[in-house]
PDB file of C-alpha atoms in Angstrom:
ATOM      1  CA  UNK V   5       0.000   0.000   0.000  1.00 51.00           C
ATOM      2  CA  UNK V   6       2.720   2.175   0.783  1.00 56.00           C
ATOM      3  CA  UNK V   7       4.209   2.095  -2.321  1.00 63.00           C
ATOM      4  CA  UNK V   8       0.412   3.270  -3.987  1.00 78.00           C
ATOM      5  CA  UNK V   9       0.316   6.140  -1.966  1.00 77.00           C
ATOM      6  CA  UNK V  10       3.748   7.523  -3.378  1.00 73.00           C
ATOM      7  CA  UNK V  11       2.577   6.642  -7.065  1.00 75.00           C
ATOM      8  CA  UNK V  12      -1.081   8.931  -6.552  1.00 81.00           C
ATOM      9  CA  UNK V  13       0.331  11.269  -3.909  1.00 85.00           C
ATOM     10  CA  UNK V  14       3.683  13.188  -4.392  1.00 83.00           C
ATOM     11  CA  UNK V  15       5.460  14.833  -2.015  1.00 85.00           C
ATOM     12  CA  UNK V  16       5.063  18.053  -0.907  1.00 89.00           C
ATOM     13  CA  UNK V  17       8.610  18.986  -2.255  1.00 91.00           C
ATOM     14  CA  UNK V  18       8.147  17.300  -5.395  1.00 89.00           C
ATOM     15  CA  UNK V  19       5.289  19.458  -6.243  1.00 89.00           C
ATOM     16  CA  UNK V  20       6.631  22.735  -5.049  1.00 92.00           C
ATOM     17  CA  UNK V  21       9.178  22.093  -8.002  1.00 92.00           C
ATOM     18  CA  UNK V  22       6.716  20.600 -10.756  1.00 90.00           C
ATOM     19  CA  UNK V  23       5.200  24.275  -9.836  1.00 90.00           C
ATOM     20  CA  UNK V  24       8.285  25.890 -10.191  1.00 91.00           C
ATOM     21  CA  UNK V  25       8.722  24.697 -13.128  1.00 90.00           C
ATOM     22  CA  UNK V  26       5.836  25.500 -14.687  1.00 93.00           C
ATOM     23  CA  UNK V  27       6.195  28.885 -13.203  1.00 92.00           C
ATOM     24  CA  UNK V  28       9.602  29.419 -15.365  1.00 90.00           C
ATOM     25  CA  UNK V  29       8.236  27.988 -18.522  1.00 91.00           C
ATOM     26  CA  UNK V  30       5.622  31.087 -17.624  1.00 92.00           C
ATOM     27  CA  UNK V  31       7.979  33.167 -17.057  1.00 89.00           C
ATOM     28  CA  UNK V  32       9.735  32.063 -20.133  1.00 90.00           C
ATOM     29  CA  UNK V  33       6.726  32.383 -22.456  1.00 90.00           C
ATOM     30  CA  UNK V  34       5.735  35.898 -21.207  1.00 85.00           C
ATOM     31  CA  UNK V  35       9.821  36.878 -22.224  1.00 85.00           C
ATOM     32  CA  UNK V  36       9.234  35.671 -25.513  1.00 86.00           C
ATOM     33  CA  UNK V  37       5.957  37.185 -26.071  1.00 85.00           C
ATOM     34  CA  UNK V  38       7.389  40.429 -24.634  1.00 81.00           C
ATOM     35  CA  UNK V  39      10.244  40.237 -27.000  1.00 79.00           C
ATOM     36  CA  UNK V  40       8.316  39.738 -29.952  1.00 79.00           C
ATOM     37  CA  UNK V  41       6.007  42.666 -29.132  1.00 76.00           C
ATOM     38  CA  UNK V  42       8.760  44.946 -28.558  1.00 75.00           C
ATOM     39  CA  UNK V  43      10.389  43.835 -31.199  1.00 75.00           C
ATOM     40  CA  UNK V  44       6.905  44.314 -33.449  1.00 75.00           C
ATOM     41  CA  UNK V  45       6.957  47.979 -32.096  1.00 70.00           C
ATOM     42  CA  UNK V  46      10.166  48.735 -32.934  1.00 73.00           C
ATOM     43  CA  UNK V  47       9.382  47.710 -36.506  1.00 71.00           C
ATOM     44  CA  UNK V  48       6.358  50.005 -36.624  1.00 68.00           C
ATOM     45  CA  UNK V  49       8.462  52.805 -35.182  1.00 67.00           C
ATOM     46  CA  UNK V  50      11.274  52.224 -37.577  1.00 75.00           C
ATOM     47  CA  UNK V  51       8.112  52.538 -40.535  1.00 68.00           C
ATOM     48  CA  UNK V  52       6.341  55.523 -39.142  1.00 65.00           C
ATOM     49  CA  UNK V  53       9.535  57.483 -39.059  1.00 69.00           C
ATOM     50  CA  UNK V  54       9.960  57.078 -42.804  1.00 77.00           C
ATOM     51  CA  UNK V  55       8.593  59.017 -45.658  1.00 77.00           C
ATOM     52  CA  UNK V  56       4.751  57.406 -46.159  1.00 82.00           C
ATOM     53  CA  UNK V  57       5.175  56.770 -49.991  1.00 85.00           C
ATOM     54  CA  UNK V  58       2.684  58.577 -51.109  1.00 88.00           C
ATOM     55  CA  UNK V  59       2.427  61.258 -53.981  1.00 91.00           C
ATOM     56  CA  UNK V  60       1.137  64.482 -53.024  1.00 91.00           C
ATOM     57  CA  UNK V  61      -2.223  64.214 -54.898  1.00 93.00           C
ATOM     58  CA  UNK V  62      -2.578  60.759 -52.807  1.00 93.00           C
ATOM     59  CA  UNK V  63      -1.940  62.948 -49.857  1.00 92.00           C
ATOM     60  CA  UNK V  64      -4.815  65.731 -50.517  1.00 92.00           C
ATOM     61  CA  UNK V  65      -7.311  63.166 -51.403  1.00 93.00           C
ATOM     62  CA  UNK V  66      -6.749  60.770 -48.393  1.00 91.00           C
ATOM     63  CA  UNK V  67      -7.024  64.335 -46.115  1.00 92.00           C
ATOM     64  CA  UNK V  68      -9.963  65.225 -48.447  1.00 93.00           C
ATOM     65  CA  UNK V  69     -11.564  61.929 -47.382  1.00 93.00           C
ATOM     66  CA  UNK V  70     -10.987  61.841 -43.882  1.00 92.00           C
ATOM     67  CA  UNK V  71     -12.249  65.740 -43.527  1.00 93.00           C
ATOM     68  CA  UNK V  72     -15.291  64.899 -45.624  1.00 93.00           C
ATOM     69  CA  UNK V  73     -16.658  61.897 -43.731  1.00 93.00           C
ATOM     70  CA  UNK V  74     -15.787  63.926 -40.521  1.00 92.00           C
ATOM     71  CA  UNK V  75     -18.218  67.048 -41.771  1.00 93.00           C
ATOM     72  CA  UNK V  76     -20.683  64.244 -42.577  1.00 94.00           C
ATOM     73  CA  UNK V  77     -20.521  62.963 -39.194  1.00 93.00           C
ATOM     74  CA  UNK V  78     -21.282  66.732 -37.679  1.00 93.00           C
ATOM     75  CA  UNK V  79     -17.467  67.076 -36.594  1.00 93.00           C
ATOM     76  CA  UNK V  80     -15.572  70.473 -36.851  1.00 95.00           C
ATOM     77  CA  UNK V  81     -12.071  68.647 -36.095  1.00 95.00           C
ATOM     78  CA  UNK V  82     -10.899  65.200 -36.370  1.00 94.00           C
ATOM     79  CA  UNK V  83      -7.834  63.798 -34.925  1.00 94.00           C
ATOM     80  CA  UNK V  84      -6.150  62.768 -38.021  1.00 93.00           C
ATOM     81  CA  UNK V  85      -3.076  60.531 -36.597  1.00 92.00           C
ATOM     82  CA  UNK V  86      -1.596  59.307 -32.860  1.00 92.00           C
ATOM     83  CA  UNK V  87       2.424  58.306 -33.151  1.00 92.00           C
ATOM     84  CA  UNK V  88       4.326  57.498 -30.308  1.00 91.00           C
ATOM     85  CA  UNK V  89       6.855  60.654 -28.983  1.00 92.00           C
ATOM     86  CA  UNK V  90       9.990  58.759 -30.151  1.00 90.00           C
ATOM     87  CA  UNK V  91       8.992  59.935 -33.482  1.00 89.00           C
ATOM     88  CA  UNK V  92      10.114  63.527 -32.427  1.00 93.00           C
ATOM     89  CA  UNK V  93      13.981  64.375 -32.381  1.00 94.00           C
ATOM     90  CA  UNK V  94      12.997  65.485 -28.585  1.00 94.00           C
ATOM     91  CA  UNK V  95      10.698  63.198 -27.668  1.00 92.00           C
ATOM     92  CA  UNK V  96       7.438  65.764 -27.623  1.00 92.00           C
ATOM     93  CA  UNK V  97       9.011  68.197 -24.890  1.00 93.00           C
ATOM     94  CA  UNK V  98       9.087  70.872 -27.591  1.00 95.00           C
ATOM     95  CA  UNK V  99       5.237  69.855 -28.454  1.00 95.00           C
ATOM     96  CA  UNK V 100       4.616  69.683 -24.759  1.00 93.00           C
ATOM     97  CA  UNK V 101       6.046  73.422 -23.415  1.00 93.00           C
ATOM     98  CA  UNK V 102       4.620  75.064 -26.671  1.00 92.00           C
ATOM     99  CA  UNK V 103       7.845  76.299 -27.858  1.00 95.00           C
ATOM    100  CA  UNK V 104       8.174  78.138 -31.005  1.00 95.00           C
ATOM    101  CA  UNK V 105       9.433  75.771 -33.524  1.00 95.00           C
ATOM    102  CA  UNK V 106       8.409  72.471 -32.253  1.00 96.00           C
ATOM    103  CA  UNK V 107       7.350  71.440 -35.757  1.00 96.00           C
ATOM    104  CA  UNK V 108      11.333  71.221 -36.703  1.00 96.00           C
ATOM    105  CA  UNK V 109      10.954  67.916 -34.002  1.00 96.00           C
ATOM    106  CA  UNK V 110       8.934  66.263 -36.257  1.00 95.00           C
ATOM    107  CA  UNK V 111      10.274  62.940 -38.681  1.00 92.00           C
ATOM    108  CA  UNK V 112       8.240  61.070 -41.118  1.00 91.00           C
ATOM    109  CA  UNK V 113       4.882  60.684 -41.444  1.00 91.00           C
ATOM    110  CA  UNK V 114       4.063  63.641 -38.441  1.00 93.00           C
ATOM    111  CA  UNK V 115       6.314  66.086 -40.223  1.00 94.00           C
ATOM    112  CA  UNK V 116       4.482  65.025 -43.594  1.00 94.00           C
ATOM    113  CA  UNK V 117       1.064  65.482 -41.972  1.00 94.00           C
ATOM    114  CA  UNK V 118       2.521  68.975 -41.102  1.00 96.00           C
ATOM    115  CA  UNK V 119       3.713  70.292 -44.032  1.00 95.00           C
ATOM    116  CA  UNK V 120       0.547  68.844 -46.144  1.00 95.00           C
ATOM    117  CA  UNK V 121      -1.334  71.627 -43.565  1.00 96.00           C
ATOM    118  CA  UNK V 122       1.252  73.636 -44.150  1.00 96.00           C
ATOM    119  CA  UNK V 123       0.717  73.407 -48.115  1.00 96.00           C
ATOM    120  CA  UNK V 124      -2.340  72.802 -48.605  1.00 95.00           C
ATOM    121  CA  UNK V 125      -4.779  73.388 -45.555  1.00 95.00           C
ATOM    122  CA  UNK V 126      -3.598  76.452 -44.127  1.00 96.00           C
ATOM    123  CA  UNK V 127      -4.131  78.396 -46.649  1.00 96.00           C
ATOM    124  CA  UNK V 128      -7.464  77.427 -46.916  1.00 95.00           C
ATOM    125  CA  UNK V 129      -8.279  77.979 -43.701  1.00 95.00           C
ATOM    126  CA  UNK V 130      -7.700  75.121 -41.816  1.00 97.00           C
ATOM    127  CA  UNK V 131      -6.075  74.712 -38.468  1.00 97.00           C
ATOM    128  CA  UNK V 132      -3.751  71.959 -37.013  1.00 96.00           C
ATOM    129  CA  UNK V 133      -2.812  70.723 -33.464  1.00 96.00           C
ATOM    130  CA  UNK V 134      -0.378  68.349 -32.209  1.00 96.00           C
ATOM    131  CA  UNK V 135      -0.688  67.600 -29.008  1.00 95.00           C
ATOM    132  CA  UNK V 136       0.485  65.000 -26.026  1.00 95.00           C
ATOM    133  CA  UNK V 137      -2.419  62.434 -25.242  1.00 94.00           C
ATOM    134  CA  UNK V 138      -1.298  60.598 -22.415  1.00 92.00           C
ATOM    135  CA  UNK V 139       1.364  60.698 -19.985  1.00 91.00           C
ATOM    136  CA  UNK V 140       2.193  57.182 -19.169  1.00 91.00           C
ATOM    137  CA  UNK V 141       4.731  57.186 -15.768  1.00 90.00           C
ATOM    138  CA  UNK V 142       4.359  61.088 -15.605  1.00 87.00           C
ATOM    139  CA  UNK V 143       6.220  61.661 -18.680  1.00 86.00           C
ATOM    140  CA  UNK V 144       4.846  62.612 -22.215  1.00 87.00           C
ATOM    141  CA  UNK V 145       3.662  59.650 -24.331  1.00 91.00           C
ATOM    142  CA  UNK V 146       1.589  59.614 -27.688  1.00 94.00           C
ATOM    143  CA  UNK V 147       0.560  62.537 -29.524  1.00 95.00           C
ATOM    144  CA  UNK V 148      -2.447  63.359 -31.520  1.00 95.00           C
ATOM    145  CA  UNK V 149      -2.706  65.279 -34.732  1.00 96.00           C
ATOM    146  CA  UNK V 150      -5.744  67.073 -34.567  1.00 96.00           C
ATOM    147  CA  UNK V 151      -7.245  68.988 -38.369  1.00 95.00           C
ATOM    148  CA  UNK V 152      -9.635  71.617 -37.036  1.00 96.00           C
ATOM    149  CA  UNK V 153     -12.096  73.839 -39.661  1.00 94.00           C
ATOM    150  CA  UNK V 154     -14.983  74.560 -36.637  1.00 77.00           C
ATOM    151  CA  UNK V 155     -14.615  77.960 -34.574  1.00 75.00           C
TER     152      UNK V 155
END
């Protein structure tokens, strides 16, 4: 009987390590699926900070677009794009004090957002707003580009 009872019941030290070892192969999947998101992030980071590709008539009728279905919808802004602050040469502190010339921060896609406004919307009246959207640990994360037309 004896010998039963150690085949259906295991020590209490051999299952403290069958659950540590399940714990690391945990831990070990979480590391993995950590790196691969990071990794995935990077990627996207590394994309968004490149030119987008497109022309500049591709440009004014994808902003066309979005700022038509927005009136349609009863908006008088839209937020147009959210990129993480790594995108800026200062990480959004410029975009966060307000200081004159915080559109010089700006790399791919944001800076071409900026200067299609720049081009194209300003002069017809348009307004444009890039601002921080959350501040994850107390320090300036994502930022919004916001197309205004409303008063």
């Amino acid at each position: 009987m004896p010998a039963k009872i150690d085949d259906l019941l295991p020590t209490a030290r051999e299952i403290q390590k069958q659950a540590a070892l399940q714990e690391a192969e945990r831990a070990e999947q979480d590391a993995r699926r950590a790196a691969a998101a990071e990794s995935e992030k990077r990627k996207l980071i590394e994309k968004l900070s490149k030119p987008s590709g497109l022309t500049e008539d591709e440009k004014v009728k994808l902003a066309s677009t979005v700022i038509q279905r927005a009136v349609r919808n009863g908006l008088t802004e839209v937020q147009v794009y959210r990129f993480p602050n790594t995108l800026c040469t200062d990480n959004g502190r410029a975009i966060n004090q307000q200081e004159p010339g915080w559109e010089k921060t700006l790399t791919g896609i944001a800076q071409e957002i900026f200067q299609l406004w720049s081009d194209y919307l300003k002069p017809r009246g348009y307004r444009i707003r890039y601002q921080i959207v959350d501040f994850p640990g107390g320090v300036p994360g994502d930022i919004s580009i916001v197309i205004a037309w409303g008063e």
